[in-house]
Amino acid sequence: TYRHLFLLLFLNQIQVNLMLKLFWPAMFVMNRLPYTYKFSLISVLFVCPIVLLGYQLWNQLERDIRVTSNELEGIEIISQLNQSSFSANEYRDMMMARNYDRTDEAAQRIQRAKAVVREKLDALDKVFANSNLLLPAHRSRLESAWRKSIDENLGAALTLPEYLASYGAVSSETDKMIVEIAKASGLTAETEPQLSAELMLYLEKLRAVAVNASLLRAYADNTLNTAF
């Protein structure tokens, strides 16, 4: 028992000596400073970690704000693209039924649908003119798809899928861009499990169902001459 106690005292003395050697420079400085400077130095030593921690928290907050801002902008762009796609689908379906409905009323409906699509694309370009997500390349692709979709001089030698690809060019392009914007905005990298699952359900499952249903409707408008 005494040997154990002596050993503990010996180890404790070694630790004290190490601590004294470690803090000797600080003790040397503090012993030579007046009380005013001592308190000032101690205050600075306490403030420095707080300032450093505050700086790190501020940087983290700025990163979180940027991520959230990108995600919100991505959601807004996707919403606008969905609206444009819906209008483009209606125009495409009317054009697919055009061969079976050459009435003036049908032509007027097509012109109105065409004007709505053009209006939606112009609004998208105007609202997100300074966006870092909707890039000039995206705008160029949408414009090319628009010109392709309004070309009515396709001739009669094309197959049904080729007509669908032409009149539905805007729909196809907006569907591709929705996925691209979701990735660029960080929506596909969401870390919250429930929200991430819901986003993946929409992007990977529900959108595919909606696109396929839209294509079936376009084929039906052509083959069955479904009236609008």
mmCIF file with all atom_site columns, C-alpha atoms in Angstrom:
data_model
loop_
_atom_site.group_PDB
_atom_site.id
_atom_site.type_symbol
_atom_site.label_atom_id
_atom_site.label_alt_id
_atom_site.label_comp_id
_atom_site.label_asym_id
_atom_site.label_entity_id
_atom_site.label_seq_id
_atom_site.pdbx_PDB_ins_code
_atom_site.Cartn_x
_atom_site.Cartn_y
_atom_site.Cartn_z
_atom_site.occupancy
_atom_site.B_iso_or_equiv
_atom_site.pdbx_formal_charge
_atom_site.auth_seq_id
_atom_site.auth_comp_id
_atom_site.auth_asym_id
_atom_site.auth_atom_id
_atom_site.pdbx_PDB_model_num
ATOM 1   C CA . THR A 1 1   ? 0.000   0.000  0.000   1.00 0.00 ? 1   THR A CA 1
ATOM 2   C CA . TYR A 1 2   ? 2.771   2.436  0.908   1.00 0.00 ? 2   TYR A CA 1
ATOM 3   C CA . ARG A 1 3   ? 4.613   1.543  -2.251  1.00 0.00 ? 3   ARG A CA 1
ATOM 4   C CA . HIS A 1 4   ? 1.491   2.336  -4.295  1.00 0.00 ? 4   HIS A CA 1
ATOM 5   C CA . LEU A 1 5   ? 1.024   5.626  -2.464  1.00 0.00 ? 5   LEU A CA 1
ATOM 6   C CA . PHE A 1 6   ? 4.649   6.565  -2.974  1.00 0.00 ? 6   PHE A CA 1
ATOM 7   C CA . LEU A 1 7   ? 4.375   5.695  -6.665  1.00 0.00 ? 7   LEU A CA 1
ATOM 8   C CA . LEU A 1 8   ? 1.251   7.869  -7.072  1.00 0.00 ? 8   LEU A CA 1
ATOM 9   C CA . LEU A 1 9   ? 2.959   10.787 -5.325  1.00 0.00 ? 9   LEU A CA 1
ATOM 10  C CA . PHE A 1 10  ? 6.014   10.359 -7.525  1.00 0.00 ? 10  PHE A CA 1
ATOM 11  C CA . LEU A 1 11  ? 3.906   10.326 -10.722 1.00 0.00 ? 11  LEU A CA 1
ATOM 12  C CA . ASN A 1 12  ? 1.926   13.312 -9.522  1.00 0.00 ? 12  ASN A CA 1
ATOM 13  C CA . GLN A 1 13  ? 5.151   15.245 -8.919  1.00 0.00 ? 13  GLN A CA 1
ATOM 14  C CA . ILE A 1 14  ? 6.309   14.401 -12.434 1.00 0.00 ? 14  ILE A CA 1
ATOM 15  C CA . GLN A 1 15  ? 3.040   15.712 -13.857 1.00 0.00 ? 15  GLN A CA 1
ATOM 16  C CA . VAL A 1 16  ? 3.346   18.914 -11.829 1.00 0.00 ? 16  VAL A CA 1
ATOM 17  C CA . ASN A 1 17  ? 6.890   19.431 -13.057 1.00 0.00 ? 17  ASN A CA 1
ATOM 18  C CA . LEU A 1 18  ? 5.794   18.895 -16.665 1.00 0.00 ? 18  LEU A CA 1
ATOM 19  C CA . MET A 1 19  ? 2.944   21.373 -16.259 1.00 0.00 ? 19  MET A CA 1
ATOM 20  C CA . LEU A 1 20  ? 5.307   23.931 -14.734 1.00 0.00 ? 20  LEU A CA 1
ATOM 21  C CA . LYS A 1 21  ? 7.723   23.532 -17.626 1.00 0.00 ? 21  LYS A CA 1
ATOM 22  C CA . LEU A 1 22  ? 4.876   23.760 -20.113 1.00 0.00 ? 22  LEU A CA 1
ATOM 23  C CA . PHE A 1 23  ? 3.392   26.918 -18.650 1.00 0.00 ? 23  PHE A CA 1
ATOM 24  C CA . TRP A 1 24  ? 6.670   28.488 -17.564 1.00 0.00 ? 24  TRP A CA 1
ATOM 25  C CA . PRO A 1 25  ? 6.777   31.010 -20.476 1.00 0.00 ? 25  PRO A CA 1
ATOM 26  C CA . ALA A 1 26  ? 3.247   32.181 -19.659 1.00 0.00 ? 26  ALA A CA 1
ATOM 27  C CA . MET A 1 27  ? 4.024   32.423 -15.942 1.00 0.00 ? 27  MET A CA 1
ATOM 28  C CA . PHE A 1 28  ? 7.238   34.280 -16.730 1.00 0.00 ? 28  PHE A CA 1
ATOM 29  C CA . VAL A 1 29  ? 5.350   36.869 -18.781 1.00 0.00 ? 29  VAL A CA 1
ATOM 30  C CA . MET A 1 30  ? 2.425   37.200 -16.354 1.00 0.00 ? 30  MET A CA 1
ATOM 31  C CA . ASN A 1 31  ? 4.715   37.693 -13.333 1.00 0.00 ? 31  ASN A CA 1
ATOM 32  C CA . ARG A 1 32  ? 6.324   40.683 -15.031 1.00 0.00 ? 32  ARG A CA 1
ATOM 33  C CA . LEU A 1 33  ? 3.123   42.415 -16.158 1.00 0.00 ? 33  LEU A CA 1
ATOM 34  C CA . PRO A 1 34  ? 1.174   44.914 -14.070 1.00 0.00 ? 34  PRO A CA 1
ATOM 35  C CA . TYR A 1 35  ? -2.379  43.963 -13.132 1.00 0.00 ? 35  TYR A CA 1
ATOM 36  C CA . THR A 1 36  ? -3.922  46.127 -15.855 1.00 0.00 ? 36  THR A CA 1
ATOM 37  C CA . TYR A 1 37  ? -2.012  44.344 -18.585 1.00 0.00 ? 37  TYR A CA 1
ATOM 38  C CA . LYS A 1 38  ? -2.630  40.980 -16.961 1.00 0.00 ? 38  LYS A CA 1
ATOM 39  C CA . PHE A 1 39  ? -6.394  41.439 -17.117 1.00 0.00 ? 39  PHE A CA 1
ATOM 40  C CA . SER A 1 40  ? -6.161  42.763 -20.672 1.00 0.00 ? 40  SER A CA 1
ATOM 41  C CA . LEU A 1 41  ? -4.089  39.781 -21.789 1.00 0.00 ? 41  LEU A CA 1
ATOM 42  C CA . ILE A 1 42  ? -6.434  37.310 -20.101 1.00 0.00 ? 42  ILE A CA 1
ATOM 43  C CA . SER A 1 43  ? -9.419  39.032 -21.743 1.00 0.00 ? 43  SER A CA 1
ATOM 44  C CA . VAL A 1 44  ? -7.762  38.761 -25.148 1.00 0.00 ? 44  VAL A CA 1
ATOM 45  C CA . LEU A 1 45  ? -7.022  35.072 -24.580 1.00 0.00 ? 45  LEU A CA 1
ATOM 46  C CA . PHE A 1 46  ? -10.684 34.472 -23.750 1.00 0.00 ? 46  PHE A CA 1
ATOM 47  C CA . VAL A 1 47  ? -11.993 36.591 -26.632 1.00 0.00 ? 47  VAL A CA 1
ATOM 48  C CA . CYS A 1 48  ? -9.807  35.017 -29.347 1.00 0.00 ? 48  CYS A CA 1
ATOM 49  C CA . PRO A 1 49  ? -11.492 31.557 -29.241 1.00 0.00 ? 49  PRO A CA 1
ATOM 50  C CA . ILE A 1 50  ? -14.915 33.232 -29.189 1.00 0.00 ? 50  ILE A CA 1
ATOM 51  C CA . VAL A 1 51  ? -14.036 35.329 -32.241 1.00 0.00 ? 51  VAL A CA 1
ATOM 52  C CA . LEU A 1 52  ? -12.639 32.292 -34.050 1.00 0.00 ? 52  LEU A CA 1
ATOM 53  C CA . LEU A 1 53  ? -15.744 30.257 -33.249 1.00 0.00 ? 53  LEU A CA 1
ATOM 54  C CA . GLY A 1 54  ? -17.987 33.129 -34.371 1.00 0.00 ? 54  GLY A CA 1
ATOM 55  C CA . TYR A 1 55  ? -16.083 33.378 -37.660 1.00 0.00 ? 55  TYR A CA 1
ATOM 56  C CA . GLN A 1 56  ? -16.493 29.652 -38.295 1.00 0.00 ? 56  GLN A CA 1
ATOM 57  C CA . LEU A 1 57  ? -20.208 29.818 -37.469 1.00 0.00 ? 57  LEU A CA 1
ATOM 58  C CA . TRP A 1 58  ? -20.624 32.796 -39.798 1.00 0.00 ? 58  TRP A CA 1
ATOM 59  C CA . ASN A 1 59  ? -18.926 30.948 -42.647 1.00 0.00 ? 59  ASN A CA 1
ATOM 60  C CA . GLN A 1 60  ? -21.126 27.912 -42.041 1.00 0.00 ? 60  GLN A CA 1
ATOM 61  C CA . LEU A 1 61  ? -24.205 30.134 -41.972 1.00 0.00 ? 61  LEU A CA 1
ATOM 62  C CA . GLU A 1 62  ? -23.209 31.762 -45.266 1.00 0.00 ? 62  GLU A CA 1
ATOM 63  C CA . ARG A 1 63  ? -22.721 28.335 -46.864 1.00 0.00 ? 63  ARG A CA 1
ATOM 64  C CA . ASP A 1 64  ? -26.121 27.187 -45.603 1.00 0.00 ? 64  ASP A CA 1
ATOM 65  C CA . ILE A 1 65  ? -27.746 30.360 -46.948 1.00 0.00 ? 65  ILE A CA 1
ATOM 66  C CA . ARG A 1 66  ? -26.145 29.856 -50.358 1.00 0.00 ? 66  ARG A CA 1
ATOM 67  C CA . VAL A 1 67  ? -27.260 26.223 -50.483 1.00 0.00 ? 67  VAL A CA 1
ATOM 68  C CA . THR A 1 68  ? -30.809 27.116 -49.447 1.00 0.00 ? 68  THR A CA 1
ATOM 69  C CA . SER A 1 69  ? -30.914 30.002 -51.915 1.00 0.00 ? 69  SER A CA 1
ATOM 70  C CA . ASN A 1 70  ? -29.789 27.731 -54.764 1.00 0.00 ? 70  ASN A CA 1
ATOM 71  C CA . GLU A 1 71  ? -32.365 25.124 -53.811 1.00 0.00 ? 71  GLU A CA 1
ATOM 72  C CA . LEU A 1 72  ? -35.171 27.693 -53.682 1.00 0.00 ? 72  LEU A CA 1
ATOM 73  C CA . GLU A 1 73  ? -34.161 29.118 -57.054 1.00 0.00 ? 73  GLU A CA 1
ATOM 74  C CA . GLY A 1 74  ? -33.978 25.592 -58.458 1.00 0.00 ? 74  GLY A CA 1
ATOM 75  C CA . ILE A 1 75  ? -37.516 24.883 -57.230 1.00 0.00 ? 75  ILE A CA 1
ATOM 76  C CA . GLU A 1 76  ? -38.793 28.110 -58.815 1.00 0.00 ? 76  GLU A CA 1
ATOM 77  C CA . ILE A 1 77  ? -37.124 27.323 -62.153 1.00 0.00 ? 77  ILE A CA 1
ATOM 78  C CA . ILE A 1 78  ? -38.432 23.758 -62.107 1.00 0.00 ? 78  ILE A CA 1
ATOM 79  C CA . SER A 1 79  ? -41.931 25.067 -61.388 1.00 0.00 ? 79  SER A CA 1
ATOM 80  C CA . GLN A 1 80  ? -41.715 27.430 -64.372 1.00 0.00 ? 80  GLN A CA 1
ATOM 81  C CA . LEU A 1 81  ? -40.323 24.664 -66.576 1.00 0.00 ? 81  LEU A CA 1
ATOM 82  C CA . ASN A 1 82  ? -43.191 22.407 -65.554 1.00 0.00 ? 82  ASN A CA 1
ATOM 83  C CA . GLN A 1 83  ? -45.709 25.067 -66.547 1.00 0.00 ? 83  GLN A CA 1
ATOM 84  C CA . SER A 1 84  ? -43.944 25.566 -69.874 1.00 0.00 ? 84  SER A CA 1
ATOM 85  C CA . SER A 1 85  ? -43.884 21.807 -70.415 1.00 0.00 ? 85  SER A CA 1
ATOM 86  C CA . PHE A 1 86  ? -47.603 21.516 -69.685 1.00 0.00 ? 86  PHE A CA 1
ATOM 87  C CA . SER A 1 87  ? -48.442 24.225 -72.228 1.00 0.00 ? 87  SER A CA 1
ATOM 88  C CA . ALA A 1 88  ? -46.025 22.707 -74.754 1.00 0.00 ? 88  ALA A CA 1
ATOM 89  C CA . ASN A 1 89  ? -47.704 19.315 -74.284 1.00 0.00 ? 89  ASN A CA 1
ATOM 90  C CA . GLU A 1 90  ? -51.093 20.813 -75.109 1.00 0.00 ? 90  GLU A CA 1
ATOM 91  C CA . TYR A 1 91  ? -49.696 22.435 -78.244 1.00 0.00 ? 91  TYR A CA 1
ATOM 92  C CA . ARG A 1 92  ? -47.974 19.185 -79.251 1.00 0.00 ? 92  ARG A CA 1
ATOM 93  C CA . ASP A 1 93  ? -51.184 17.179 -78.793 1.00 0.00 ? 93  ASP A CA 1
ATOM 94  C CA . MET A 1 94  ? -53.149 19.613 -80.941 1.00 0.00 ? 94  MET A CA 1
ATOM 95  C CA . MET A 1 95  ? -50.542 19.393 -83.670 1.00 0.00 ? 95  MET A CA 1
ATOM 96  C CA . MET A 1 96  ? -50.614 15.585 -83.502 1.00 0.00 ? 96  MET A CA 1
ATOM 97  C CA . ALA A 1 97  ? -54.376 15.694 -84.153 1.00 0.00 ? 97  ALA A CA 1
ATOM 98  C CA . ARG A 1 98  ? -54.004 18.318 -86.850 1.00 0.00 ? 98  ARG A CA 1
ATOM 99  C CA . ASN A 1 99  ? -54.021 15.813 -89.713 1.00 0.00 ? 99  ASN A CA 1
ATOM 100 C CA . TYR A 1 100 ? -57.538 14.756 -88.716 1.00 0.00 ? 100 TYR A CA 1
ATOM 101 C CA . ASP A 1 101 ? -58.931 18.148 -87.809 1.00 0.00 ? 101 ASP A CA 1
ATOM 102 C CA . ARG A 1 102 ? -58.362 20.894 -90.385 1.00 0.00 ? 102 ARG A CA 1
ATOM 103 C CA . THR A 1 103 ? -61.175 23.164 -89.250 1.00 0.00 ? 103 THR A CA 1
ATOM 104 C CA . ASP A 1 104 ? -60.692 26.875 -88.620 1.00 0.00 ? 104 ASP A CA 1
ATOM 105 C CA . GLU A 1 105 ? -61.582 26.358 -84.983 1.00 0.00 ? 105 GLU A CA 1
ATOM 106 C CA . ALA A 1 106 ? -58.770 23.835 -84.590 1.00 0.00 ? 106 ALA A CA 1
ATOM 107 C CA . ALA A 1 107 ? -56.333 26.228 -86.286 1.00 0.00 ? 107 ALA A CA 1
ATOM 108 C CA . GLN A 1 108 ? -57.337 28.986 -83.863 1.00 0.00 ? 108 GLN A CA 1
ATOM 109 C CA . ARG A 1 109 ? -56.830 26.692 -80.867 1.00 0.00 ? 109 ARG A CA 1
ATOM 110 C CA . ILE A 1 110 ? -53.372 25.830 -82.168 1.00 0.00 ? 110 ILE A CA 1
ATOM 111 C CA . GLN A 1 111 ? -52.467 29.496 -82.556 1.00 0.00 ? 111 GLN A CA 1
ATOM 112 C CA . ARG A 1 112 ? -53.647 30.237 -79.014 1.00 0.00 ? 112 ARG A CA 1
ATOM 113 C CA . ALA A 1 113 ? -51.682 27.276 -77.648 1.00 0.00 ? 113 ALA A CA 1
ATOM 114 C CA . LYS A 1 114 ? -48.615 28.394 -79.568 1.00 0.00 ? 114 LYS A CA 1
ATOM 115 C CA . ALA A 1 115 ? -48.930 31.910 -78.125 1.00 0.00 ? 115 ALA A CA 1
ATOM 116 C CA . VAL A 1 116 ? -49.199 30.534 -74.588 1.00 0.00 ? 116 VAL A CA 1
ATOM 117 C CA . VAL A 1 117 ? -46.012 28.463 -74.999 1.00 0.00 ? 117 VAL A CA 1
ATOM 118 C CA . ARG A 1 118 ? -44.139 31.444 -76.394 1.00 0.00 ? 118 ARG A CA 1
ATOM 119 C CA . GLU A 1 119 ? -45.359 33.574 -73.501 1.00 0.00 ? 119 GLU A CA 1
ATOM 120 C CA . LYS A 1 120 ? -44.220 31.005 -70.928 1.00 0.00 ? 120 LYS A CA 1
ATOM 121 C CA . LEU A 1 121 ? -40.774 30.732 -72.513 1.00 0.00 ? 121 LEU A CA 1
ATOM 122 C CA . ASP A 1 122 ? -40.393 34.524 -72.622 1.00 0.00 ? 122 ASP A CA 1
ATOM 123 C CA . ALA A 1 123 ? -41.443 34.800 -68.970 1.00 0.00 ? 123 ALA A CA 1
ATOM 124 C CA . LEU A 1 124 ? -38.928 32.116 -68.002 1.00 0.00 ? 124 LEU A CA 1
ATOM 125 C CA . ASP A 1 125 ? -36.162 33.979 -69.816 1.00 0.00 ? 125 ASP A CA 1
ATOM 126 C CA . LYS A 1 126 ? -37.130 37.312 -68.240 1.00 0.00 ? 126 LYS A CA 1
ATOM 127 C CA . VAL A 1 127 ? -37.637 36.193 -64.640 1.00 0.00 ? 127 VAL A CA 1
ATOM 128 C CA . PHE A 1 128 ? -34.376 34.232 -64.503 1.00 0.00 ? 128 PHE A CA 1
ATOM 129 C CA . ALA A 1 129 ? -32.289 36.522 -66.706 1.00 0.00 ? 129 ALA A CA 1
ATOM 130 C CA . ASN A 1 130 ? -29.520 36.727 -64.068 1.00 0.00 ? 130 ASN A CA 1
ATOM 131 C CA . SER A 1 131 ? -29.783 33.171 -62.815 1.00 0.00 ? 131 SER A CA 1
ATOM 132 C CA . ASN A 1 132 ? -26.669 31.083 -62.238 1.00 0.00 ? 132 ASN A CA 1
ATOM 133 C CA . LEU A 1 133 ? -28.715 27.921 -62.773 1.00 0.00 ? 133 LEU A CA 1
ATOM 134 C CA . LEU A 1 134 ? -30.602 28.692 -65.991 1.00 0.00 ? 134 LEU A CA 1
ATOM 135 C CA . LEU A 1 135 ? -27.587 29.232 -68.220 1.00 0.00 ? 135 LEU A CA 1
ATOM 136 C CA . PRO A 1 136 ? -27.354 30.727 -71.732 1.00 0.00 ? 136 PRO A CA 1
ATOM 137 C CA . ALA A 1 137 ? -26.893 27.189 -73.050 1.00 0.00 ? 137 ALA A CA 1
ATOM 138 C CA . HIS A 1 138 ? -30.277 26.244 -71.577 1.00 0.00 ? 138 HIS A CA 1
ATOM 139 C CA . ARG A 1 139 ? -31.930 29.254 -73.192 1.00 0.00 ? 139 ARG A CA 1
ATOM 140 C CA . SER A 1 140 ? -30.361 28.410 -76.524 1.00 0.00 ? 140 SER A CA 1
ATOM 141 C CA . ARG A 1 141 ? -31.611 24.833 -76.309 1.00 0.00 ? 141 ARG A CA 1
ATOM 142 C CA . LEU A 1 142 ? -35.132 25.978 -75.481 1.00 0.00 ? 142 LEU A CA 1
ATOM 143 C CA . GLU A 1 143 ? -35.125 28.411 -78.385 1.00 0.00 ? 143 GLU A CA 1
ATOM 144 C CA . SER A 1 144 ? -33.925 25.713 -80.794 1.00 0.00 ? 144 SER A CA 1
ATOM 145 C CA . ALA A 1 145 ? -36.590 23.341 -79.499 1.00 0.00 ? 145 ALA A CA 1
ATOM 146 C CA . TRP A 1 146 ? -39.227 26.036 -79.939 1.00 0.00 ? 146 TRP A CA 1
ATOM 147 C CA . ARG A 1 147 ? -38.262 26.646 -83.565 1.00 0.00 ? 147 ARG A CA 1
ATOM 148 C CA . LYS A 1 148 ? -38.359 22.912 -84.195 1.00 0.00 ? 148 LYS A CA 1
ATOM 149 C CA . SER A 1 149 ? -41.775 22.503 -82.588 1.00 0.00 ? 149 SER A CA 1
ATOM 150 C CA . ILE A 1 150 ? -43.469 25.216 -84.686 1.00 0.00 ? 150 ILE A CA 1
ATOM 151 C CA . ASP A 1 151 ? -42.163 23.918 -87.997 1.00 0.00 ? 151 ASP A CA 1
ATOM 152 C CA . GLU A 1 152 ? -45.294 22.728 -89.800 1.00 0.00 ? 152 GLU A CA 1
ATOM 153 C CA . ASN A 1 153 ? -43.542 21.916 -93.086 1.00 0.00 ? 153 ASN A CA 1
ATOM 154 C CA . LEU A 1 154 ? -42.490 18.433 -92.107 1.00 0.00 ? 154 LEU A CA 1
ATOM 155 C CA . GLY A 1 155 ? -44.013 16.680 -95.074 1.00 0.00 ? 155 GLY A CA 1
ATOM 156 C CA . ALA A 1 156 ? -45.916 13.414 -95.084 1.00 0.00 ? 156 ALA A CA 1
ATOM 157 C CA . ALA A 1 157 ? -42.997 10.979 -95.177 1.00 0.00 ? 157 ALA A CA 1
ATOM 158 C CA . LEU A 1 158 ? -42.212 11.093 -91.467 1.00 0.00 ? 158 LEU A CA 1
ATOM 159 C CA . THR A 1 159 ? -43.207 8.388  -89.031 1.00 0.00 ? 159 THR A CA 1
ATOM 160 C CA . LEU A 1 160 ? -45.482 9.056  -86.080 1.00 0.00 ? 160 LEU A CA 1
ATOM 161 C CA . PRO A 1 161 ? -42.596 9.124  -83.532 1.00 0.00 ? 161 PRO A CA 1
ATOM 162 C CA . GLU A 1 162 ? -40.764 11.643 -85.745 1.00 0.00 ? 162 GLU A CA 1
ATOM 163 C CA . TYR A 1 163 ? -43.792 13.942 -85.767 1.00 0.00 ? 163 TYR A CA 1
ATOM 164 C CA . LEU A 1 164 ? -44.020 13.536 -82.006 1.00 0.00 ? 164 LEU A CA 1
ATOM 165 C CA . ALA A 1 165 ? -40.327 14.371 -81.550 1.00 0.00 ? 165 ALA A CA 1
ATOM 166 C CA . SER A 1 166 ? -40.683 17.501 -83.673 1.00 0.00 ? 166 SER A CA 1
ATOM 167 C CA . TYR A 1 167 ? -43.904 18.945 -82.245 1.00 0.00 ? 167 TYR A CA 1
ATOM 168 C CA . GLY A 1 168 ? -42.903 17.869 -78.748 1.00 0.00 ? 168 GLY A CA 1
ATOM 169 C CA . ALA A 1 169 ? -39.366 19.260 -78.860 1.00 0.00 ? 169 ALA A CA 1
ATOM 170 C CA . VAL A 1 170 ? -40.054 21.868 -76.166 1.00 0.00 ? 170 VAL A CA 1
ATOM 171 C CA . SER A 1 171 ? -41.630 19.256 -73.886 1.00 0.00 ? 171 SER A CA 1
ATOM 172 C CA . SER A 1 172 ? -38.651 16.933 -74.258 1.00 0.00 ? 172 SER A CA 1
ATOM 173 C CA . GLU A 1 173 ? -36.151 19.733 -73.664 1.00 0.00 ? 173 GLU A CA 1
ATOM 174 C CA . THR A 1 174 ? -37.885 21.041 -70.541 1.00 0.00 ? 174 THR A CA 1
ATOM 175 C CA . ASP A 1 175 ? -38.041 17.522 -69.098 1.00 0.00 ? 175 ASP A CA 1
ATOM 176 C CA . LYS A 1 176 ? -34.275 17.151 -69.525 1.00 0.00 ? 176 LYS A CA 1
ATOM 177 C CA . MET A 1 177 ? -33.638 20.576 -68.018 1.00 0.00 ? 177 MET A CA 1
ATOM 178 C CA . ILE A 1 178 ? -35.694 19.822 -64.920 1.00 0.00 ? 178 ILE A CA 1
ATOM 179 C CA . VAL A 1 179 ? -33.260 17.050 -63.986 1.00 0.00 ? 179 VAL A CA 1
ATOM 180 C CA . GLU A 1 180 ? -30.255 19.238 -64.842 1.00 0.00 ? 180 GLU A CA 1
ATOM 181 C CA . ILE A 1 181 ? -31.533 22.146 -62.736 1.00 0.00 ? 181 ILE A CA 1
ATOM 182 C CA . ALA A 1 182 ? -32.317 19.805 -59.840 1.00 0.00 ? 182 ALA A CA 1
ATOM 183 C CA . LYS A 1 183 ? -28.722 18.571 -59.866 1.00 0.00 ? 183 LYS A CA 1
ATOM 184 C CA . ALA A 1 184 ? -27.166 22.024 -60.343 1.00 0.00 ? 184 ALA A CA 1
ATOM 185 C CA . SER A 1 185 ? -29.206 23.554 -57.519 1.00 0.00 ? 185 SER A CA 1
ATOM 186 C CA . GLY A 1 186 ? -28.272 20.811 -55.059 1.00 0.00 ? 186 GLY A CA 1
ATOM 187 C CA . LEU A 1 187 ? -31.781 19.383 -54.726 1.00 0.00 ? 187 LEU A CA 1
ATOM 188 C CA . THR A 1 188 ? -30.559 15.898 -55.606 1.00 0.00 ? 188 THR A CA 1
ATOM 189 C CA . ALA A 1 189 ? -27.905 16.148 -52.858 1.00 0.00 ? 189 ALA A CA 1
ATOM 190 C CA . GLU A 1 190 ? -30.393 16.909 -50.075 1.00 0.00 ? 190 GLU A CA 1
ATOM 191 C CA . THR A 1 191 ? -29.178 15.407 -46.785 1.00 0.00 ? 191 THR A CA 1
ATOM 192 C CA . GLU A 1 192 ? -32.472 15.365 -44.876 1.00 0.00 ? 192 GLU A CA 1
ATOM 193 C CA . PRO A 1 193 ? -33.730 11.769 -45.377 1.00 0.00 ? 193 PRO A CA 1
ATOM 194 C CA . GLN A 1 194 ? -37.465 12.425 -45.683 1.00 0.00 ? 194 GLN A CA 1
ATOM 195 C CA . LEU A 1 195 ? -37.073 15.370 -48.036 1.00 0.00 ? 195 LEU A CA 1
ATOM 196 C CA . SER A 1 196 ? -34.460 13.527 -50.092 1.00 0.00 ? 196 SER A CA 1
ATOM 197 C CA . ALA A 1 197 ? -36.811 10.536 -50.477 1.00 0.00 ? 197 ALA A CA 1
ATOM 198 C CA . GLU A 1 198 ? -39.662 12.770 -51.618 1.00 0.00 ? 198 GLU A CA 1
ATOM 199 C CA . LEU A 1 199 ? -37.460 14.575 -54.138 1.00 0.00 ? 199 LEU A CA 1
ATOM 200 C CA . MET A 1 200 ? -36.165 11.321 -55.573 1.00 0.00 ? 200 MET A CA 1
ATOM 201 C CA . LEU A 1 201 ? -39.733 10.005 -55.775 1.00 0.00 ? 201 LEU A CA 1
ATOM 202 C CA . TYR A 1 202 ? -40.706 13.024 -57.845 1.00 0.00 ? 202 TYR A CA 1
ATOM 203 C CA . LEU A 1 203 ? -37.593 13.188 -60.042 1.00 0.00 ? 203 LEU A CA 1
ATOM 204 C CA . GLU A 1 204 ? -37.157 9.478  -60.706 1.00 0.00 ? 204 GLU A CA 1
ATOM 205 C CA . LYS A 1 205 ? -40.673 8.001  -60.449 1.00 0.00 ? 205 LYS A CA 1
ATOM 206 C CA . LEU A 1 206 ? -43.535 10.475 -60.727 1.00 0.00 ? 206 LEU A CA 1
ATOM 207 C CA . ARG A 1 207 ? -42.014 12.489 -63.555 1.00 0.00 ? 207 ARG A CA 1
ATOM 208 C CA . ALA A 1 208 ? -41.426 9.328  -65.597 1.00 0.00 ? 208 ALA A CA 1
ATOM 209 C CA . VAL A 1 209 ? -45.075 8.349  -65.156 1.00 0.00 ? 209 VAL A CA 1
ATOM 210 C CA . ALA A 1 210 ? -46.252 11.828 -66.136 1.00 0.00 ? 210 ALA A CA 1
ATOM 211 C CA . VAL A 1 211 ? -44.016 11.903 -69.232 1.00 0.00 ? 211 VAL A CA 1
ATOM 212 C CA . ASN A 1 212 ? -45.190 8.479  -70.402 1.00 0.00 ? 212 ASN A CA 1
ATOM 213 C CA . ALA A 1 213 ? -48.830 9.382  -69.821 1.00 0.00 ? 213 ALA A CA 1
ATOM 214 C CA . SER A 1 214 ? -48.332 12.571 -71.824 1.00 0.00 ? 214 SER A CA 1
ATOM 215 C CA . LEU A 1 215 ? -46.787 10.625 -74.723 1.00 0.00 ? 215 LEU A CA 1
ATOM 216 C CA . LEU A 1 216 ? -49.684 8.176  -74.701 1.00 0.00 ? 216 LEU A CA 1
ATOM 217 C CA . ARG A 1 217 ? -52.116 11.065 -74.906 1.00 0.00 ? 217 ARG A CA 1
ATOM 218 C CA . ALA A 1 218 ? -50.225 12.506 -77.874 1.00 0.00 ? 218 ALA A CA 1
ATOM 219 C CA . TYR A 1 219 ? -50.389 9.178  -79.707 1.00 0.00 ? 219 TYR A CA 1
ATOM 220 C CA . ALA A 1 220 ? -54.084 8.891  -78.875 1.00 0.00 ? 220 ALA A CA 1
ATOM 221 C CA . ASP A 1 221 ? -54.800 12.360 -80.261 1.00 0.00 ? 221 ASP A CA 1
ATOM 222 C CA . ASN A 1 222 ? -53.246 11.302 -83.519 1.00 0.00 ? 222 ASN A CA 1
ATOM 223 C CA . THR A 1 223 ? -54.472 7.736  -83.802 1.00 0.00 ? 223 THR A CA 1
ATOM 224 C CA . LEU A 1 224 ? -57.931 8.056  -82.273 1.00 0.00 ? 224 LEU A CA 1
ATOM 225 C CA . ASN A 1 225 ? -58.507 11.659 -83.364 1.00 0.00 ? 225 ASN A CA 1
ATOM 226 C CA . THR A 1 226 ? -59.390 12.688 -79.803 1.00 0.00 ? 226 THR A CA 1
ATOM 227 C CA . ALA A 1 227 ? -61.176 16.036 -79.845 1.00 0.00 ? 227 ALA A CA 1
ATOM 228 C CA . PHE A 1 228 ? -59.989 18.987 -77.766 1.00 0.00 ? 228 PHE A CA 1
#
